[in-house]
Coordinates of C-alpha atoms and ligand atoms in Angstrom, one line a residue:
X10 CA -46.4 -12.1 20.9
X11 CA -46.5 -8.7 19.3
X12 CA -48.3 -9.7 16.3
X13 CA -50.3 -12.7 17.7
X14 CA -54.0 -12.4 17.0
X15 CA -55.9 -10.5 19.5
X16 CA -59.6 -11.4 20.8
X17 CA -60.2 -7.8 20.5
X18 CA -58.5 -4.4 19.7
X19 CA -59.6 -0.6 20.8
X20 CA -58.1 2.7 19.9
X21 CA -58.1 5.3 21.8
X22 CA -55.8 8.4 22.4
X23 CA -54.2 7.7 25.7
X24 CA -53.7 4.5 27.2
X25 CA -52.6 4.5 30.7
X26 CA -50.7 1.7 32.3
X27 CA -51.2 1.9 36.3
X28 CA -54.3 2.0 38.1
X29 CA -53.3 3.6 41.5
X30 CA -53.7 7.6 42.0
X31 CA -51.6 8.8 39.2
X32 CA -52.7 6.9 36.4
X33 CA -56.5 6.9 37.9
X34 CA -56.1 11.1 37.9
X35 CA -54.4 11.8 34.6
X36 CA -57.7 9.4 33.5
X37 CA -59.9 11.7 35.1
X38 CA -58.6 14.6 34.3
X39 CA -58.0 14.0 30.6
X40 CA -61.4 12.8 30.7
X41 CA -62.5 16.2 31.4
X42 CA -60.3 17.8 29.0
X43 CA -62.5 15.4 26.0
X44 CA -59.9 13.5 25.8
X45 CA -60.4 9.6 26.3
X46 CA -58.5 7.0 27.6
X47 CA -57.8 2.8 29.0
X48 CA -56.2 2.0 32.0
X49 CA -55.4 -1.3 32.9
X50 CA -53.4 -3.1 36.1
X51 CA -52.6 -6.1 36.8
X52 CA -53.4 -5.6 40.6
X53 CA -56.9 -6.0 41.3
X54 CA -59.2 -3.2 42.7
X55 CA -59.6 -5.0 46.0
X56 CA -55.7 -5.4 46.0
X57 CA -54.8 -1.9 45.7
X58 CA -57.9 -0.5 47.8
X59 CA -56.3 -2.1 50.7
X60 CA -52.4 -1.4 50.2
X61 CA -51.7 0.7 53.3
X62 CA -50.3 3.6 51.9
X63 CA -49.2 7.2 52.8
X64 CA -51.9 9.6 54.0
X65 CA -50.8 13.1 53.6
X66 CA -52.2 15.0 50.7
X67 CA -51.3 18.9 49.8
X68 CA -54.2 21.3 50.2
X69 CA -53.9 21.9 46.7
X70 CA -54.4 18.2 45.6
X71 CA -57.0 18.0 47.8
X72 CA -58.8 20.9 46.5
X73 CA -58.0 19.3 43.0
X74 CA -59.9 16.6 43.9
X75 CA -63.0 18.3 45.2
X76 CA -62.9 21.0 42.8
X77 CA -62.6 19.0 39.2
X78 CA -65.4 16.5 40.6
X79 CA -63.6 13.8 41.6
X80 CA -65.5 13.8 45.1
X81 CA -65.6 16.3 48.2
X82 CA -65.5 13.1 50.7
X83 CA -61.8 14.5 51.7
X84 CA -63.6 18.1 53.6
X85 CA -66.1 15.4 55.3
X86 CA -64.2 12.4 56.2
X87 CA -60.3 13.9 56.0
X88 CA -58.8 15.5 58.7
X89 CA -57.0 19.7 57.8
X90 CA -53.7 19.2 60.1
X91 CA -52.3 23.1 60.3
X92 CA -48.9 21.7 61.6
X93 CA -47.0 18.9 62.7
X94 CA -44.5 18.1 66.0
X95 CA -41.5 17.0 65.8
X96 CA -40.0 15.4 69.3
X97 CA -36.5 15.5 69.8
X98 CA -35.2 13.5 73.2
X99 CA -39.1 13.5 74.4
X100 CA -39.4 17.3 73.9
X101 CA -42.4 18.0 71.3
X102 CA -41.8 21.3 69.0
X103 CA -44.5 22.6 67.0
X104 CA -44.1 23.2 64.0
X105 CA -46.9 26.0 62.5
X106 CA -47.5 25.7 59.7
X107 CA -50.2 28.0 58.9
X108 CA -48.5 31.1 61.3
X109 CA -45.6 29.7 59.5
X110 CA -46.1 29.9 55.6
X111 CA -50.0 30.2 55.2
X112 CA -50.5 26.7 54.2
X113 CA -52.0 23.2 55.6
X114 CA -52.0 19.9 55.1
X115 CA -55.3 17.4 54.4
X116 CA -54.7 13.6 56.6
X117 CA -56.6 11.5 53.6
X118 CA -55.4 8.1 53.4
X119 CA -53.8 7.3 49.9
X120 CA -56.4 4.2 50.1
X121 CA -59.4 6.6 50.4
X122 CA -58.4 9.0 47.4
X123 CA -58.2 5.7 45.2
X124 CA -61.2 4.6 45.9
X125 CA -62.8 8.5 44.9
X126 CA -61.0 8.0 42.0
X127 CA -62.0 4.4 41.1
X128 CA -65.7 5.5 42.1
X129 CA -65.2 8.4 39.7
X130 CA -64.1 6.5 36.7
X131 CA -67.0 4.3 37.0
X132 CA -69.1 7.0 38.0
X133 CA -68.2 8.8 34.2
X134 CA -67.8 5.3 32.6
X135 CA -64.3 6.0 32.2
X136 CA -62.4 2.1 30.9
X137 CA -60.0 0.7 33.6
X138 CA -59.5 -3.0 33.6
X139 CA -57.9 -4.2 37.2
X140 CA -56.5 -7.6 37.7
X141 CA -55.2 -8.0 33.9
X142 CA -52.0 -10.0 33.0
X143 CA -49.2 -10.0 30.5
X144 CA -49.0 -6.9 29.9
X145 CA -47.1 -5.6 27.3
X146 CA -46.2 -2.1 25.7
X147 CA -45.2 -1.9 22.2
X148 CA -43.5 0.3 19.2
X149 CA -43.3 3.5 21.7
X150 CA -40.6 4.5 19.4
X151 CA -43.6 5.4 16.4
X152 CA -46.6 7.5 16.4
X153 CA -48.9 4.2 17.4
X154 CA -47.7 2.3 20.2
X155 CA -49.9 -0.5 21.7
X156 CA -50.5 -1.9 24.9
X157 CA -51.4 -6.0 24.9
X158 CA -53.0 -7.7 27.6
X159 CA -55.1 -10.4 28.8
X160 CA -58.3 -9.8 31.0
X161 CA -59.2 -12.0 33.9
X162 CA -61.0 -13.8 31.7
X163 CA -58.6 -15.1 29.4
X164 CA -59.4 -13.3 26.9
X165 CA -56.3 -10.9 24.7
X166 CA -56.7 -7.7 23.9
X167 CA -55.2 -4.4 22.3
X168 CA -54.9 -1.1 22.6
X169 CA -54.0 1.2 20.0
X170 CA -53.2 4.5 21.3
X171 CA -51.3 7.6 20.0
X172 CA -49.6 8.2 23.1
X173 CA -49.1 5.3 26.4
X174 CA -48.7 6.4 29.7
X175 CA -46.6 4.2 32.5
X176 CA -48.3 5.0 35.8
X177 CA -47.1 1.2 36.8
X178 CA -46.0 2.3 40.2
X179 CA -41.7 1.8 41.9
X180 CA -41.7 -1.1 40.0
X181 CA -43.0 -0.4 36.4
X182 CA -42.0 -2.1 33.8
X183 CA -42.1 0.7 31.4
X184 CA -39.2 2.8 32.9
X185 CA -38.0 -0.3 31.4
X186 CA -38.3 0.5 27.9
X187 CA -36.2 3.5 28.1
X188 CA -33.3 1.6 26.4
X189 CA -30.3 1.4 29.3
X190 CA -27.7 3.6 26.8
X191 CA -30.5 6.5 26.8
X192 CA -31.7 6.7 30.4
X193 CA -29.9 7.4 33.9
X194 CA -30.7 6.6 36.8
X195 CA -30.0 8.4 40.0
X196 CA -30.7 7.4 43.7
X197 CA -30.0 6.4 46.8
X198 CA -30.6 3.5 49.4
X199 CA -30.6 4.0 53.1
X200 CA -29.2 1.5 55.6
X201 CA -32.8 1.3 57.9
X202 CA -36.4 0.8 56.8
X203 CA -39.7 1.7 58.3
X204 CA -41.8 -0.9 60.3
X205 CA -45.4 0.6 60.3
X206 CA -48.4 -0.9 61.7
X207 CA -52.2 -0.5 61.8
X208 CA -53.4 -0.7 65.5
X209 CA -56.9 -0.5 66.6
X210 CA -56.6 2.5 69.7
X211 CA -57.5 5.6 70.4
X212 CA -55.3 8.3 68.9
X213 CA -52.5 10.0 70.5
X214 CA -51.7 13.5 69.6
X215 CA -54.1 15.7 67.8
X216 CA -51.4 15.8 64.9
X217 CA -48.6 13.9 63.6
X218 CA -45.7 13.4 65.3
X219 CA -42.5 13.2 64.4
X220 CA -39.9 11.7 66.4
X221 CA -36.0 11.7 66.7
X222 CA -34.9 9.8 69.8
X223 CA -31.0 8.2 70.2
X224 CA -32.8 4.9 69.7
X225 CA -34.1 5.7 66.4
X226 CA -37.0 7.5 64.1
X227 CA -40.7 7.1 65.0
X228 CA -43.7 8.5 63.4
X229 CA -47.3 8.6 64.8
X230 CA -50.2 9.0 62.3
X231 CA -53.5 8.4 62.5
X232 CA -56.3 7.3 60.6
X233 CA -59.3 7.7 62.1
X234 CA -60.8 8.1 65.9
X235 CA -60.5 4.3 66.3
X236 CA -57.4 3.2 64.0
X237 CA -53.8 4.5 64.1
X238 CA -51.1 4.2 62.0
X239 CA -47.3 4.1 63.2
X240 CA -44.2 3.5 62.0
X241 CA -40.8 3.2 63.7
X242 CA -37.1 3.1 62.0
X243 CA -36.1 -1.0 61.4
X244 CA -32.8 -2.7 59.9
X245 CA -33.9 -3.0 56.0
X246 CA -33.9 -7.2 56.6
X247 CA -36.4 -7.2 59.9
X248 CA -38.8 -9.8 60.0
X249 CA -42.0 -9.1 60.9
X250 CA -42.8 -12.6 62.6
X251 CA -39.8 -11.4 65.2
X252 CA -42.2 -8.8 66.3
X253 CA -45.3 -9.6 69.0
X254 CA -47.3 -6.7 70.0
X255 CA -45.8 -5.9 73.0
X256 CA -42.5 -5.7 71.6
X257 CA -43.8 -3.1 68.7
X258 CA -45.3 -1.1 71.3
X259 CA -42.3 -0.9 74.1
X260 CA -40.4 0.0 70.6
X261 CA -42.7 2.8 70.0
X262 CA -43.0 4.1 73.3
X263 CA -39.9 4.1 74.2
X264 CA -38.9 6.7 70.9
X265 CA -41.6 8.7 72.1
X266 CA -41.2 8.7 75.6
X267 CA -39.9 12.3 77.3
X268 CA -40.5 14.1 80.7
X269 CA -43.6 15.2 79.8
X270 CA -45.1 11.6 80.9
X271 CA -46.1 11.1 77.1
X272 CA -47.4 7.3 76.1
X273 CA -48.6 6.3 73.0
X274 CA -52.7 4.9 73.7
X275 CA -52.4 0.8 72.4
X276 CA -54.7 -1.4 71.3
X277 CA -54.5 -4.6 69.1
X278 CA -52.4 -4.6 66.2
X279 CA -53.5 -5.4 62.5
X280 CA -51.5 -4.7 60.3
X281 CA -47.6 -5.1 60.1
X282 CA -45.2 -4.5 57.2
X283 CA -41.5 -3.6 56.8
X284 CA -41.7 -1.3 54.5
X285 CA -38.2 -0.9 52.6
X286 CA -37.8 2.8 50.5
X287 CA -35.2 4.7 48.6
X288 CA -34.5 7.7 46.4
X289 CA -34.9 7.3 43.0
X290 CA -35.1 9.2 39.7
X291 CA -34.9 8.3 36.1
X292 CA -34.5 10.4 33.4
X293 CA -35.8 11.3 30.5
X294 CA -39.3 11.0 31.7
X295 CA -40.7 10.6 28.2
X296 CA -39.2 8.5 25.5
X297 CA -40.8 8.5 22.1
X298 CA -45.0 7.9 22.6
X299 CA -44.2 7.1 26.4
X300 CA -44.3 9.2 28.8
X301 CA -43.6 8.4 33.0
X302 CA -45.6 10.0 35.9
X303 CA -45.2 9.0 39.6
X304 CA -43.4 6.9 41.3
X305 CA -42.8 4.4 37.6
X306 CA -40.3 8.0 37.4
X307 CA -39.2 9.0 41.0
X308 CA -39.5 7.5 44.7
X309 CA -38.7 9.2 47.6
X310 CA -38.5 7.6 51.2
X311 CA -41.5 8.5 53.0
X312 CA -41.1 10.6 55.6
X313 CA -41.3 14.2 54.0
X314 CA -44.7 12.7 52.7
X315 CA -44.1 13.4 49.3
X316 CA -44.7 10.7 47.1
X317 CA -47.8 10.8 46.1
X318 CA -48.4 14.7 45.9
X319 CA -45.8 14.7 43.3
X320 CA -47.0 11.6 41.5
X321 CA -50.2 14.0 41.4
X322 CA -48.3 17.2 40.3
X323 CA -47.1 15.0 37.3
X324 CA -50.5 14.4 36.3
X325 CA -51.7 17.6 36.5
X326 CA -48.7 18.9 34.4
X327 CA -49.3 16.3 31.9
X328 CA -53.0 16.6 32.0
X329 CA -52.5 20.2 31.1
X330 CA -50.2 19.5 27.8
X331 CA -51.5 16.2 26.7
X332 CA -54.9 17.5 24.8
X333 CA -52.0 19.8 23.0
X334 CA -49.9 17.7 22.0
X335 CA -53.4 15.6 20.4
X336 CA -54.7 19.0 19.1
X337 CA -53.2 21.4 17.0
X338 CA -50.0 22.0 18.7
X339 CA -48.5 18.5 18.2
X340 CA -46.3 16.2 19.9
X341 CA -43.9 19.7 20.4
X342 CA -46.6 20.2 23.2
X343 CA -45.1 17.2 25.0
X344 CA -41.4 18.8 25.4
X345 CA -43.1 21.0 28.5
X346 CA -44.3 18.3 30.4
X347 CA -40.3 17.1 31.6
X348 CA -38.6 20.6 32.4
X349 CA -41.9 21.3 34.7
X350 CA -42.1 18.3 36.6
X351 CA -38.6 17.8 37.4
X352 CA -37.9 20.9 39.4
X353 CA -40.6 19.8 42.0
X354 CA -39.1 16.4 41.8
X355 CA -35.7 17.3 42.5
X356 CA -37.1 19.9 45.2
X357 CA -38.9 16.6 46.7
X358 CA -36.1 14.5 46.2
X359 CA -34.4 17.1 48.4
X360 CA -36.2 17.6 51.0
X361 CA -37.5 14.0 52.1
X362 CA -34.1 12.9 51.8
X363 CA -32.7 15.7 54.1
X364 CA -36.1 15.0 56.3
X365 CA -34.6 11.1 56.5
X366 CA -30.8 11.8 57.6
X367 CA -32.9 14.6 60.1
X368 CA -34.7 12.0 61.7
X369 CA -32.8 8.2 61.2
X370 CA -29.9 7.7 63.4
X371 CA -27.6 6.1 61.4
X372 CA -26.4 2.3 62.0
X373 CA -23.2 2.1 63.7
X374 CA -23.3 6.1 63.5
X375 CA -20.4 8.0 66.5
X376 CA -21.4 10.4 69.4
X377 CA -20.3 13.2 67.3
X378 CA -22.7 12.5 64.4
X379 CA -25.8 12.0 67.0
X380 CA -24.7 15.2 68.4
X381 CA -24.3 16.8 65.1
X382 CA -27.3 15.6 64.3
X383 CA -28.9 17.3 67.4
X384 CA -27.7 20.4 66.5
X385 CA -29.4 20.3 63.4
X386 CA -32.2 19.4 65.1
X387 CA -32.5 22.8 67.4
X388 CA -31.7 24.9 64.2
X389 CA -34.6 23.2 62.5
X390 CA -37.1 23.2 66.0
X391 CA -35.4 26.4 67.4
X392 CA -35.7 29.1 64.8
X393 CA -38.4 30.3 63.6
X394 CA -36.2 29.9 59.6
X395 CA -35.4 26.3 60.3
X396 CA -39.4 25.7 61.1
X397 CA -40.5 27.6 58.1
X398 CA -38.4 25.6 55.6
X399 CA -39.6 22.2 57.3
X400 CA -43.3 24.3 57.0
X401 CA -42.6 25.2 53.7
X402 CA -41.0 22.0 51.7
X403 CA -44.0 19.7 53.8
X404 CA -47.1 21.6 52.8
X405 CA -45.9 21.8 49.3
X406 CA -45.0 24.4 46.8
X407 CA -48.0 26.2 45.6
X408 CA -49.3 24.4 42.2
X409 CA -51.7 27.5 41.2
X410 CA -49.2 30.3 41.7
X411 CA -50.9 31.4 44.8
X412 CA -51.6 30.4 48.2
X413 CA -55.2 29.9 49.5
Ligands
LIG71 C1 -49.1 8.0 57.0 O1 -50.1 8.5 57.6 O2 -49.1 6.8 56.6 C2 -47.9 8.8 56.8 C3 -47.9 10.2 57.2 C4 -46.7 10.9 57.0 C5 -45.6 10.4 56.4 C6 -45.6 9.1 56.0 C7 -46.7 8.3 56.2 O3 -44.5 11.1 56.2

């Protein structure tokens, strides 16, 4: 397969596997930077435009993404959230976060910034082939690797690059070719998973809501006026089909539900998907010509909303020391690129997996650790430290040294 003939062969410096945000920014951003590159999926456009995703962006990625011309559809159609509320036994505490730490948070569904970024690459004739098959990366131990493919129509093709990025998503293949005596990997699985659903209702709270309740997690998002998005905490095996509307919606209400009279607004539901998550990290991020970025390198569970704000702070790390390493600097350049993302990482890895054991009652947990787990709860909701951490780790760590 490595040396079968080809219907067509390109070179260019950086070819990109993964077509979702990561691999779609570092494309854009190199592209800025003069330096050109491929992408190619095997997921077609249509099937990752409609992937429900996270929606919680940074207000530093979203200013990256108005400010180096990928669009500035995030200031008209996104929604600036200045906190969150977090609702332990139907009590909601507000969390500040801009009396808190200075800092906010952009509701932009991870849907919507592919599209921008799809649009963009089009837009500036950037080459990204969806829906390809076969893929395979080669010789990523040498200065030339490849990437083989076949395009929807049949046809095989090459790509001769001088470096290969693996943007391929939780489960890339090219964390793969890390050979298993050279990499670790660390992580975590949980004993629940999330059941989230698109419902077509008004929305409920003016911002997201977090909530703890003895019966398990909830969270209430939203997505626009008209279409919500919630998720409650599920056994990892639940079966969708075992799950009617009404039931979904007694399950959510019943999280929520406190002496403040608060119900969730329904409406028809759909979308529903069990959506299964754990922590995960591999290292080294960069073998040879490879190097990782996103979740191909690290997953976190979702509710800290981190996953892809760090997939995008690996791009924008790499973006910065790629064009050295192809310029006069050399592949040395590369050596910064693992150092600076993995602190964030780990920081990330941190927090959304001290945000999950916050939140998720554990199966077959006692009385003391609910109660324990309350306790955490008012030092978190009740002091104005505990609120500033949660403020703090959600809204990101400043990527430009400063805050706006
Ligand atoms: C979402 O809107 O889908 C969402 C928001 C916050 C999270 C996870 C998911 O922590």
């Amino acid at each position: 397969m490595a040396d079968a003939p080809v219907d067509s062969v390109t070179t260019v410096p950086v070819a990109v596997v993964g077509a979702g945000p990561a691999g779609l920014m570092l494309a854009h951003l190199l592209g800025r930077a003069g330096v050109g590159t491929t992408v190619v999926d095997t997921r077609t456009r249509h099937a990752i435009a409609t992937t429900q995703r996270a929606g919680i962006l940074e207000a530093d990625a979203a200013r990256d993404l108005v400010e180096t011309g990928v669009s500035d559809r995030i200031l008209r159609e996104g929604y600036e959230h200045e906190g969150v509320e977090l609702r332990v036994a139907g009590r909601s505490h507000r969390v500040d976060f801009r009396e808190l730490v200075g800092a906010s948070v952009w509701l932009y569904p991870q849907t919507d910034v592919f599209a921008d970024l799809a649009d963009a690459r089009e837009r500036d004739g950037g080459a990204v082939h969806f829906g390809v098959r076969d893929t395979e990366v080669l010789d990523v131990t040498t200065t030339a690797p490849r990437v083989r493919y076949t395009a929807p129509d049949g046809a095989r093709h090459e790509i001769r690059a001088r470096y290969v990025v693996g943007a391929d998503g939780s489960r890339s293949m090219c964390r793969d070719l890390v050979p298993e005596d050279r990499r670790t990997r660390y992580g975590r699985e949980y004993p629940f998973a999330w059941f989230g659903i698109l419902a077509e209702a008004p929305t409920s709270a003016p911002e997201l809501v977090y909530a703890h309740s003895e019966h398990g997690f909830a969270l209430i998002s939203q997505r626009t006026e008209a279409v919500q998005r919630m998720y409650f905490q599920c056994s990892p095996d639940e079966s969708v089909g075992d799950w009617p509307d009404d039931r979904v919606w007694d399950t959510l209400q019943a999280r929520v539900a406190g002496e403040d009279g608060f119900r969730l607004k329904e409406g028809p539901i759909t979308e529903k998907t069990v959506l299964r998550f754990r922590s995960f990290v591999q290292e080294p991020m960069r073998w040879g010509s490879l190097v990782l970025v996103g979740d191909a390198a690290h997953t976190v569970p979702p509710t800290g909303a981190r996953g892809l704000n760090l997939a995008l702070h690996d791009v924008k790390v790499l973006a910065d020391v790629l064009p050295r390493a192809l310029g006069r600097t050399g592949d040395p350049a590369l050596d910064a690129y693992e150092p600076r993302a993995l602190r964030r990482i780990w920081r990330a890895q941190n927090f959304s997996s001290w945000m999950t054991r916050l939140l998720h009652t554990e199966p077959g947990g006692s009385a003391f650790d609910l109660r324990r787990q309350l306790g955490e709860l008012d030092n978190v909701v009740g002091t104005r430290a505990g609120r500033a951490y949660l403020a703090e780790q959600y809204t990101g760590w400043p990527t430009r040294g400063h805050r706006p």
